[in-house]
PDB file of C-alpha atoms in Angstrom:
ATOM      1  CA  UNK R1200     -94.022 -71.617 -15.843  1.00  0.00           C
ATOM      2  CA  UNK R1201     -91.390 -73.753 -17.677  1.00  0.00           C
ATOM      3  CA  UNK R1202     -89.701 -70.610 -18.918  1.00  0.00           C
ATOM      4  CA  UNK R1203     -89.402 -69.481 -15.410  1.00  0.00           C
ATOM      5  CA  UNK R1204     -87.769 -72.731 -14.185  1.00  0.00           C
ATOM      6  CA  UNK R1205     -85.321 -72.946 -17.014  1.00  0.00           C
ATOM      7  CA  UNK R1206     -83.927 -69.324 -16.656  1.00  0.00           C
ATOM      8  CA  UNK R1207     -83.498 -69.586 -12.949  1.00  0.00           C
ATOM      9  CA  UNK R1208     -80.314 -71.970 -12.816  1.00  0.00           C
ATOM     10  CA  UNK R1209     -78.778 -69.647 -15.495  1.00  0.00           C
ATOM     11  CA  UNK R1210     -79.282 -66.433 -13.435  1.00  0.00           C
ATOM     12  CA  UNK R1211     -78.054 -68.170 -10.413  1.00  0.00           C
ATOM     13  CA  UNK R1212     -75.069 -69.619 -12.075  1.00  0.00           C
ATOM     14  CA  UNK R1213     -74.299 -66.002 -13.650  1.00  0.00           C
ATOM     15  CA  UNK R1214     -74.880 -64.365 -10.102  1.00  0.00           C
ATOM     16  CA  UNK R1215     -72.417 -66.964  -8.612  1.00  0.00           C
ATOM     17  CA  UNK R1216     -69.858 -66.430 -11.000  1.00  0.00           C
ATOM     18  CA  UNK R1217     -70.120 -62.573 -10.762  1.00  0.00           C
ATOM     19  CA  UNK R1218     -70.163 -62.826  -6.872  1.00  0.00           C
ATOM     20  CA  UNK R1219     -66.818 -65.051  -7.105  1.00  0.00           C
ATOM     21  CA  UNK R1220     -65.169 -62.750  -9.523  1.00  0.00           C
ATOM     22  CA  UNK R1221     -65.938 -59.503  -7.357  1.00  0.00           C
ATOM     23  CA  UNK R1222     -64.758 -61.212  -4.139  1.00  0.00           C
ATOM     24  CA  UNK R1223     -61.669 -62.479  -5.812  1.00  0.00           C
ATOM     25  CA  UNK R1224     -60.454 -59.351  -7.850  1.00  0.00           C
ATOM     26  CA  UNK R1225     -57.499 -57.438  -6.608  1.00  0.00           C
ATOM     27  CA  UNK R1226     -55.900 -54.482  -8.504  1.00  0.00           C
ATOM     28  CA  UNK R1227     -52.437 -54.741  -9.497  1.00  0.00           C
ATOM     29  CA  UNK R1228     -49.542 -52.868 -11.629  1.00  0.00           C
ATOM     30  CA  UNK R1229     -47.157 -54.529 -13.974  1.00  0.00           C
ATOM     31  CA  UNK R1230     -43.776 -54.722 -12.298  1.00  0.00           C
ATOM     32  CA  UNK R1231     -41.230 -53.199 -14.628  1.00  0.00           C
ATOM     33  CA  UNK R1232     -37.630 -53.387 -13.370  1.00  0.00           C
ATOM     34  CA  UNK R1233     -35.407 -50.363 -13.093  1.00  0.00           C
ATOM     35  CA  UNK R1234     -32.513 -50.671 -15.755  1.00  0.00           C
ATOM     36  CA  UNK R1235     -29.298 -51.700 -14.215  1.00  0.00           C
ATOM     37  CA  UNK R1236     -27.373 -48.740 -15.701  1.00  0.00           C
ATOM     38  CA  UNK R1237     -29.467 -46.259 -13.816  1.00  0.00           C
ATOM     39  CA  UNK R1238     -28.993 -48.311 -10.571  1.00  0.00           C
ATOM     40  CA  UNK R1239     -25.328 -48.044 -11.137  1.00  0.00           C
ATOM     41  CA  UNK R1240     -25.311 -44.475 -11.714  1.00  0.00           C
ATOM     42  CA  UNK R1241     -27.299 -43.840  -8.587  1.00  0.00           C
ATOM     43  CA  UNK R1242     -24.834 -45.813  -6.517  1.00  0.00           C
ATOM     44  CA  UNK R1243     -21.940 -44.059  -7.942  1.00  0.00           C
ATOM     45  CA  UNK R1244     -23.381 -40.659  -7.054  1.00  0.00           C
ATOM     46  CA  UNK R1245     -24.347 -41.578  -3.615  1.00  0.00           C
ATOM     47  CA  UNK R1246     -20.791 -42.853  -3.171  1.00  0.00           C
ATOM     48  CA  UNK R1247     -19.167 -39.913  -4.572  1.00  0.00           C
ATOM     49  CA  UNK R1248     -21.415 -37.533  -2.420  1.00  0.00           C
ATOM     50  CA  UNK R1249     -20.471 -39.268   0.785  1.00  0.00           C
ATOM     51  CA  UNK R1250     -16.660 -39.273  -0.029  1.00  0.00           C
ATOM     52  CA  UNK R1251     -16.923 -35.552  -0.900  1.00  0.00           C
ATOM     53  CA  UNK R1252     -18.731 -34.875   2.354  1.00  0.00           C
ATOM     54  CA  UNK R1253     -16.049 -36.505   4.362  1.00  0.00           C
ATOM     55  CA  UNK R1254     -13.180 -35.099   2.779  1.00  0.00           C
ATOM     56  CA  UNK R1255     -14.518 -31.596   3.183  1.00  0.00           C
ATOM     57  CA  UNK R1256     -15.202 -32.238   6.828  1.00  0.00           C
ATOM     58  CA  UNK R1257     -11.579 -33.482   7.478  1.00  0.00           C
ATOM     59  CA  UNK R1258     -10.065 -30.498   5.714  1.00  0.00           C
ATOM     60  CA  UNK R1259     -12.109 -28.155   7.610  1.00  0.00           C
ATOM     61  CA  UNK R1260     -11.141 -29.758  10.934  1.00  0.00           C
ATOM     62  CA  UNK R1261      -7.237 -29.805   9.704  1.00  0.00           C
ATOM     63  CA  UNK R1262      -7.057 -26.116   8.567  1.00  0.00           C
ATOM     64  CA  UNK R1263      -5.073 -23.879  10.783  1.00  0.00           C
ATOM     65  CA  UNK R1264      -6.355 -21.013  12.312  1.00  0.00           C
ATOM     66  CA  UNK R1265      -5.082 -17.537  11.123  1.00  0.00           C
ATOM     67  CA  UNK R1266      -3.949 -15.386  13.711  1.00  0.00           C
ATOM     68  CA  UNK R1267      -5.406 -11.957  14.090  1.00  0.00           C
ATOM     69  CA  UNK R1268      -2.668  -9.040  14.651  1.00  0.00           C
ATOM     70  CA  UNK R1269      -3.629  -6.251  16.941  1.00  0.00           C
ATOM     71  CA  UNK R1270      -5.642  -3.423  15.768  1.00  0.00           C
ATOM     72  CA  UNK R1271      -3.303  -1.260  13.457  1.00  0.00           C
ATOM     73  CA  UNK R1272      -1.247  -4.069  12.299  1.00  0.00           C
ATOM     74  CA  UNK R1273      -2.199  -3.087   8.533  1.00  0.00           C
ATOM     75  CA  UNK R1274      -0.678   0.562   9.041  1.00  0.00           C
ATOM     76  CA  UNK R1275       1.910   1.557   6.713  1.00  0.00           C
ATOM     77  CA  UNK R1276       5.371   0.466   7.662  1.00  0.00           C
ATOM     78  CA  UNK R1277       6.828   4.016   7.342  1.00  0.00           C
ATOM     79  CA  UNK R1278       5.048   4.854  10.627  1.00  0.00           C
ATOM     80  CA  UNK R1279       7.101   2.288  12.460  1.00  0.00           C
ATOM     81  CA  UNK R1280      10.350   2.171  10.516  1.00  0.00           C
ATOM     82  CA  UNK R1281      13.674   3.815  11.933  1.00  0.00           C
ATOM     83  CA  UNK R1282      14.796   6.596  10.093  1.00  0.00           C
ATOM     84  CA  UNK R1283      17.795   4.650   8.650  1.00  0.00           C
ATOM     85  CA  UNK R1284      15.341   2.435   7.034  1.00  0.00           C
ATOM     86  CA  UNK R1285      13.930   5.068   5.113  1.00  0.00           C
ATOM     87  CA  UNK R1286      15.042   5.093   1.299  1.00  0.00           C
ATOM     88  CA  UNK R1287      16.578   8.416   0.980  1.00  0.00           C
ATOM     89  CA  UNK R1288      17.472   8.101  -2.783  1.00  0.00           C
ATOM     90  CA  UNK R1289      14.088   7.029  -3.742  1.00  0.00           C
ATOM     91  CA  UNK R1290      12.500   9.934  -1.583  1.00  0.00           C
ATOM     92  CA  UNK R1291      14.920  12.331  -3.304  1.00  0.00           C
ATOM     93  CA  UNK R1292      13.968  10.759  -6.873  1.00  0.00           C
ATOM     94  CA  UNK R1293      10.263  11.316  -6.052  1.00  0.00           C
ATOM     95  CA  UNK R1294      10.419  14.866  -4.535  1.00  0.00           C
ATOM     96  CA  UNK R1295      13.471  16.591  -5.512  1.00  0.00           C
ATOM     97  CA  UNK R1296      14.946  15.258  -8.856  1.00  0.00           C
ATOM     98  CA  UNK R1297      12.670  17.188 -11.245  1.00  0.00           C
ATOM     99  CA  UNK R1298      14.337  20.365 -10.294  1.00  0.00           C
ATOM    100  CA  UNK R1299      17.776  19.392  -9.018  1.00  0.00           C
ATOM    101  CA  UNK R1300      18.083  16.263 -11.363  1.00  0.00           C
ATOM    102  CA  UNK R1301      19.227  12.824 -10.298  1.00  0.00           C
ATOM    103  CA  UNK R1302      22.856  13.886 -10.184  1.00  0.00           C
ATOM    104  CA  UNK R1303      22.285  16.783  -8.045  1.00  0.00           C
ATOM    105  CA  UNK R1304      23.545  19.189 -10.556  1.00  0.00           C
ATOM    106  CA  UNK R1305      20.336  21.382 -10.956  1.00  0.00           C
ATOM    107  CA  UNK R1306      19.662  23.335 -14.113  1.00  0.00           C
ATOM    108  CA  UNK R1307      21.822  26.244 -15.432  1.00  0.00           C
ATOM    109  CA  UNK R1308      20.870  29.591 -14.436  1.00  0.00           C
ATOM    110  CA  UNK R1309      17.537  28.320 -12.932  1.00  0.00           C
ATOM    111  CA  UNK R1310      18.087  25.603 -10.125  1.00  0.00           C
ATOM    112  CA  UNK R1311      21.265  25.558  -7.891  1.00  0.00           C
ATOM    113  CA  UNK R1312      23.302  22.544  -7.595  1.00  0.00           C
ATOM    114  CA  UNK R1313      23.139  20.454  -4.561  1.00  0.00           C
ATOM    115  CA  UNK R1314      26.946  19.116  -5.167  1.00  0.00           C
ATOM    116  CA  UNK R1315      29.409  20.826  -2.849  1.00  0.00           C
ATOM    117  CA  UNK R1316      26.931  23.417  -1.930  1.00  0.00           C
ATOM    118  CA  UNK R1317      27.533  25.226   1.389  1.00  0.00           C
ATOM    119  CA  UNK R1318      23.879  25.050   2.398  1.00  0.00           C
ATOM    120  CA  UNK R1319      23.876  21.253   1.904  1.00  0.00           C
ATOM    121  CA  UNK R1320      27.032  20.857   3.824  1.00  0.00           C
ATOM    122  CA  UNK R1321      26.482  23.381   6.649  1.00  0.00           C
ATOM    123  CA  UNK R1322      25.204  22.708  10.017  1.00  0.00           C
ATOM    124  CA  UNK R1323      22.218  20.349  10.126  1.00  0.00           C
ATOM    125  CA  UNK R1324      19.906  23.055  10.835  1.00  0.00           C
ATOM    126  CA  UNK R1325      20.421  24.844   7.602  1.00  0.00           C
ATOM    127  CA  UNK R1326      19.450  22.415   5.022  1.00  0.00           C
ATOM    128  CA  UNK R1327      16.579  21.108   7.447  1.00  0.00           C
ATOM    129  CA  UNK R1328      14.901  24.426   7.603  1.00  0.00           C
ATOM    130  CA  UNK R1329      15.401  24.815   3.898  1.00  0.00           C
ATOM    131  CA  UNK R1330      13.488  21.700   3.229  1.00  0.00           C
ATOM    132  CA  UNK R1331      10.795  22.421   5.942  1.00  0.00           C
ATOM    133  CA  UNK R1332       9.943  25.864   5.002  1.00  0.00           C
ATOM    134  CA  UNK R1333      11.251  26.261   1.334  1.00  0.00           C
ATOM    135  CA  UNK R1334      13.225  29.376   0.196  1.00  0.00           C
ATOM    136  CA  UNK R1335      12.385  32.245  -2.156  1.00  0.00           C
ATOM    137  CA  UNK R1336      14.475  35.155  -3.522  1.00  0.00           C
ATOM    138  CA  UNK R1337      17.984  35.720  -4.184  1.00  0.00           C
ATOM    139  CA  UNK R1338      20.660  33.055  -3.319  1.00  0.00           C
ATOM    140  CA  UNK R1339      24.119  32.483  -4.147  1.00  0.00           C
ATOM    141  CA  UNK R1340      25.474  29.000  -4.746  1.00  0.00           C
ATOM    142  CA  UNK R1341      28.811  27.989  -6.167  1.00  0.00           C
ATOM    143  CA  UNK R1342      29.574  31.602  -7.195  1.00  0.00           C
ATOM    144  CA  UNK R1343      26.294  31.913  -9.242  1.00  0.00           C
ATOM    145  CA  UNK R1344      23.109  33.804  -8.305  1.00  0.00           C
ATOM    146  CA  UNK R1345      19.646  32.296  -8.510  1.00  0.00           C
ATOM    147  CA  UNK R1346      16.345  33.967  -8.114  1.00  0.00           C
ATOM    148  CA  UNK R1347      13.610  31.449  -7.748  1.00  0.00           C
ATOM    149  CA  UNK R1348      11.337  29.611  -5.297  1.00  0.00           C
ATOM    150  CA  UNK R1349      11.818  26.196  -3.478  1.00  0.00           C
ATOM    151  CA  UNK R1350       8.651  24.565  -2.415  1.00  0.00           C
ATOM    152  CA  UNK R1351       7.873  23.890   1.093  1.00  0.00           C
ATOM    153  CA  UNK R1352       8.071  20.143   1.976  1.00  0.00           C
ATOM    154  CA  UNK R1353       7.405  20.329   5.883  1.00  0.00           C
ATOM    155  CA  UNK R1354       3.785  19.931   5.526  1.00  0.00           C
ATOM    156  CA  UNK R1355       4.110  16.850   3.248  1.00  0.00           C
ATOM    157  CA  UNK R1356       7.049  14.876   4.693  1.00  0.00           C
ATOM    158  CA  UNK R1357       7.479  13.471   7.883  1.00  0.00           C
ATOM    159  CA  UNK R1358      10.665  14.016   9.917  1.00  0.00           C
ATOM    160  CA  UNK R1359      12.194  10.661   9.180  1.00  0.00           C
ATOM    161  CA  UNK R1360      11.484  11.240   5.497  1.00  0.00           C
ATOM    162  CA  UNK R1361      13.277  14.772   5.434  1.00  0.00           C
ATOM    163  CA  UNK R1362      16.407  13.407   7.419  1.00  0.00           C
ATOM    164  CA  UNK R1363      16.586  10.530   4.865  1.00  0.00           C
ATOM    165  CA  UNK R1364      16.596  12.792   2.057  1.00  0.00           C
ATOM    166  CA  UNK R1365      19.130  15.299   3.596  1.00  0.00           C
ATOM    167  CA  UNK R1366      21.376  12.231   4.477  1.00  0.00           C
ATOM    168  CA  UNK R1367      21.413  11.125   1.220  1.00  0.00           C
ATOM    169  CA  UNK R1368      22.203  14.501  -0.286  1.00  0.00           C
ATOM    170  CA  UNK R1369      24.977  15.107   2.191  1.00  0.00           C
ATOM    171  CA  UNK R1370      26.571  11.633   1.421  1.00  0.00           C
ATOM    172  CA  UNK R1371      26.276  11.773  -2.508  1.00  0.00           C
ATOM    173  CA  UNK R1372      28.092  13.460  -5.459  1.00  0.00           C
ATOM    174  CA  UNK R1373      31.114  13.955  -3.572  1.00  0.00           C
ATOM    175  CA  UNK R1374      29.411  15.520  -0.794  1.00  0.00           C
ATOM    176  CA  UNK R1375      30.828  14.510   2.826  1.00  0.00           C
ATOM    177  CA  UNK R1376      28.654  15.595   5.789  1.00  0.00           C
ATOM    178  CA  UNK R1377      27.162  13.646   8.921  1.00  0.00           C
ATOM    179  CA  UNK R1378      23.844  12.048   8.326  1.00  0.00           C
ATOM    180  CA  UNK R1379      20.792  13.616   9.846  1.00  0.00           C
ATOM    181  CA  UNK R1380      18.740  12.146  12.471  1.00  0.00           C
ATOM    182  CA  UNK R1381      14.823  12.320  12.579  1.00  0.00           C
ATOM    183  CA  UNK R1382      14.998  13.823  16.063  1.00  0.00           C
ATOM    184  CA  UNK R1383      16.960  16.726  14.918  1.00  0.00           C
ATOM    185  CA  UNK R1384      14.365  17.375  12.214  1.00  0.00           C
ATOM    186  CA  UNK R1385      11.631  17.349  14.787  1.00  0.00           C
ATOM    187  CA  UNK R1386      13.584  19.844  17.079  1.00  0.00           C
ATOM    188  CA  UNK R1387      13.969  22.348  14.213  1.00  0.00           C
ATOM    189  CA  UNK R1388      10.197  21.839  13.207  1.00  0.00           C
ATOM    190  CA  UNK R1389       9.448  22.826  16.899  1.00  0.00           C
ATOM    191  CA  UNK R1390      11.904  25.686  16.884  1.00  0.00           C
ATOM    192  CA  UNK R1391      10.104  27.342  14.071  1.00  0.00           C
ATOM    193  CA  UNK R1392       6.719  26.098  14.653  1.00  0.00           C
ATOM    194  CA  UNK R1393       5.082  29.500  14.240  1.00  0.00           C
ATOM    195  CA  UNK R1394       6.563  30.083  10.928  1.00  0.00           C
ATOM    196  CA  UNK R1395       4.278  29.833   8.082  1.00  0.00           C
ATOM    197  CA  UNK R1396       6.198  31.271   4.897  1.00  0.00           C
ATOM    198  CA  UNK R1397       9.461  30.385   3.149  1.00  0.00           C
ATOM    199  CA  UNK R1398      12.777  31.810   3.767  1.00  0.00           C
ATOM    200  CA  UNK R1399      13.672  34.946   2.109  1.00  0.00           C
ATOM    201  CA  UNK R1400      16.738  33.893   0.121  1.00  0.00           C
ATOM    202  CA  UNK R1401      20.288  33.622   1.368  1.00  0.00           C
ATOM    203  CA  UNK R1402      20.124  36.856   3.470  1.00  0.00           C
ATOM    204  CA  UNK R1403      17.426  35.445   5.794  1.00  0.00           C
ATOM    205  CA  UNK R1404      19.429  32.292   6.245  1.00  0.00           C
ATOM    206  CA  UNK R1405      22.486  34.278   6.895  1.00  0.00           C
ATOM    207  CA  UNK R1406      20.637  36.317   9.313  1.00  0.00           C
ATOM    208  CA  UNK R1407      19.056  33.204  11.216  1.00  0.00           C
ATOM    209  CA  UNK R1408      21.904  30.714  11.108  1.00  0.00           C
ATOM    210  CA  UNK R1409      24.983  32.689  10.329  1.00  0.00           C
ATOM    211  CA  UNK R1410      25.869  31.243   7.163  1.00  0.00           C
ATOM    212  CA  UNK R1411      27.316  33.733   4.811  1.00  0.00           C
ATOM    213  CA  UNK R1412      24.899  34.787   2.103  1.00  0.00           C
ATOM    214  CA  UNK R1413      27.944  35.075  -0.415  1.00  0.00           C
ATOM    215  CA  UNK R1414      31.232  33.402  -0.678  1.00  0.00           C
ATOM    216  CA  UNK R1415      32.578  36.387  -2.713  1.00  0.00           C
ATOM    217  CA  UNK R1416      32.947  38.896   0.034  1.00  0.00           C
ATOM    218  CA  UNK R1417      34.813  36.237   2.200  1.00  0.00           C
ATOM    219  CA  UNK R1418      37.275  35.492  -0.867  1.00  0.00           C
ATOM    220  CA  UNK R1419      37.987  39.214  -1.329  1.00  0.00           C
ATOM    221  CA  UNK R1420      38.416  39.627   2.526  1.00  0.00           C
ATOM    222  CA  UNK R1421      40.934  36.560   2.447  1.00  0.00           C
ATOM    223  CA  UNK R1422      42.698  38.138  -0.598  1.00  0.00           C
ATOM    224  CA  UNK R1423      43.130  41.637   1.092  1.00  0.00           C
ATOM    225  CA  UNK R1424      44.419  40.064   4.261  1.00  0.00           C
ATOM    226  CA  UNK R1425      47.122  38.135   2.293  1.00  0.00           C
ATOM    227  CA  UNK R1426      48.176  41.294   0.356  1.00  0.00           C
ATOM    228  CA  UNK R1427      48.484  43.150   3.608  1.00  0.00           C
TER     229      UNK R1427
END
């Protein structure tokens, strides 16, 4: 009995202490402060982001609108340029100088010269049609006879390009003949719209356009008339 009496106060005191501890206990974490360099970096990044956002927005608002051209605005200028604006010399170098040379002298015994050629200086219809359809067979130029073939350019070149080339040739290397308009080229193209092959040498040009196939006969005739 005595043991029971002595143990009771201890148990009650322990229980009292346990109960008090259980009721008053609250969990907690140790508060570790964030290092100030990290805070400074975070603030700097925040400020930088805000400034970038505001600047980008202002630039977008102030950027002028680019006017959109009508459909076809990017087409080659050659389709809208006047014939006079075509570079006749450059076109000649590109398409003709391989045979006729840059100085129009041609190649001896192979390619006739363009300098003082009666076919170049003739009525505009003659050189236009030579360039449009080409020529093959025998042709006499400057007293020499040539047998060859000039290619057809009518399928590859526009009217204003042909006009530019011929105008350049008719005004270069001592040649003096009027320039040729694109409209004149268009008229000749339409005139011989059904033609599919090149001209058969100087004889065909003489028959169609009345230009002498040879200057030798005319020279002999003039000499005979003077003798008479």
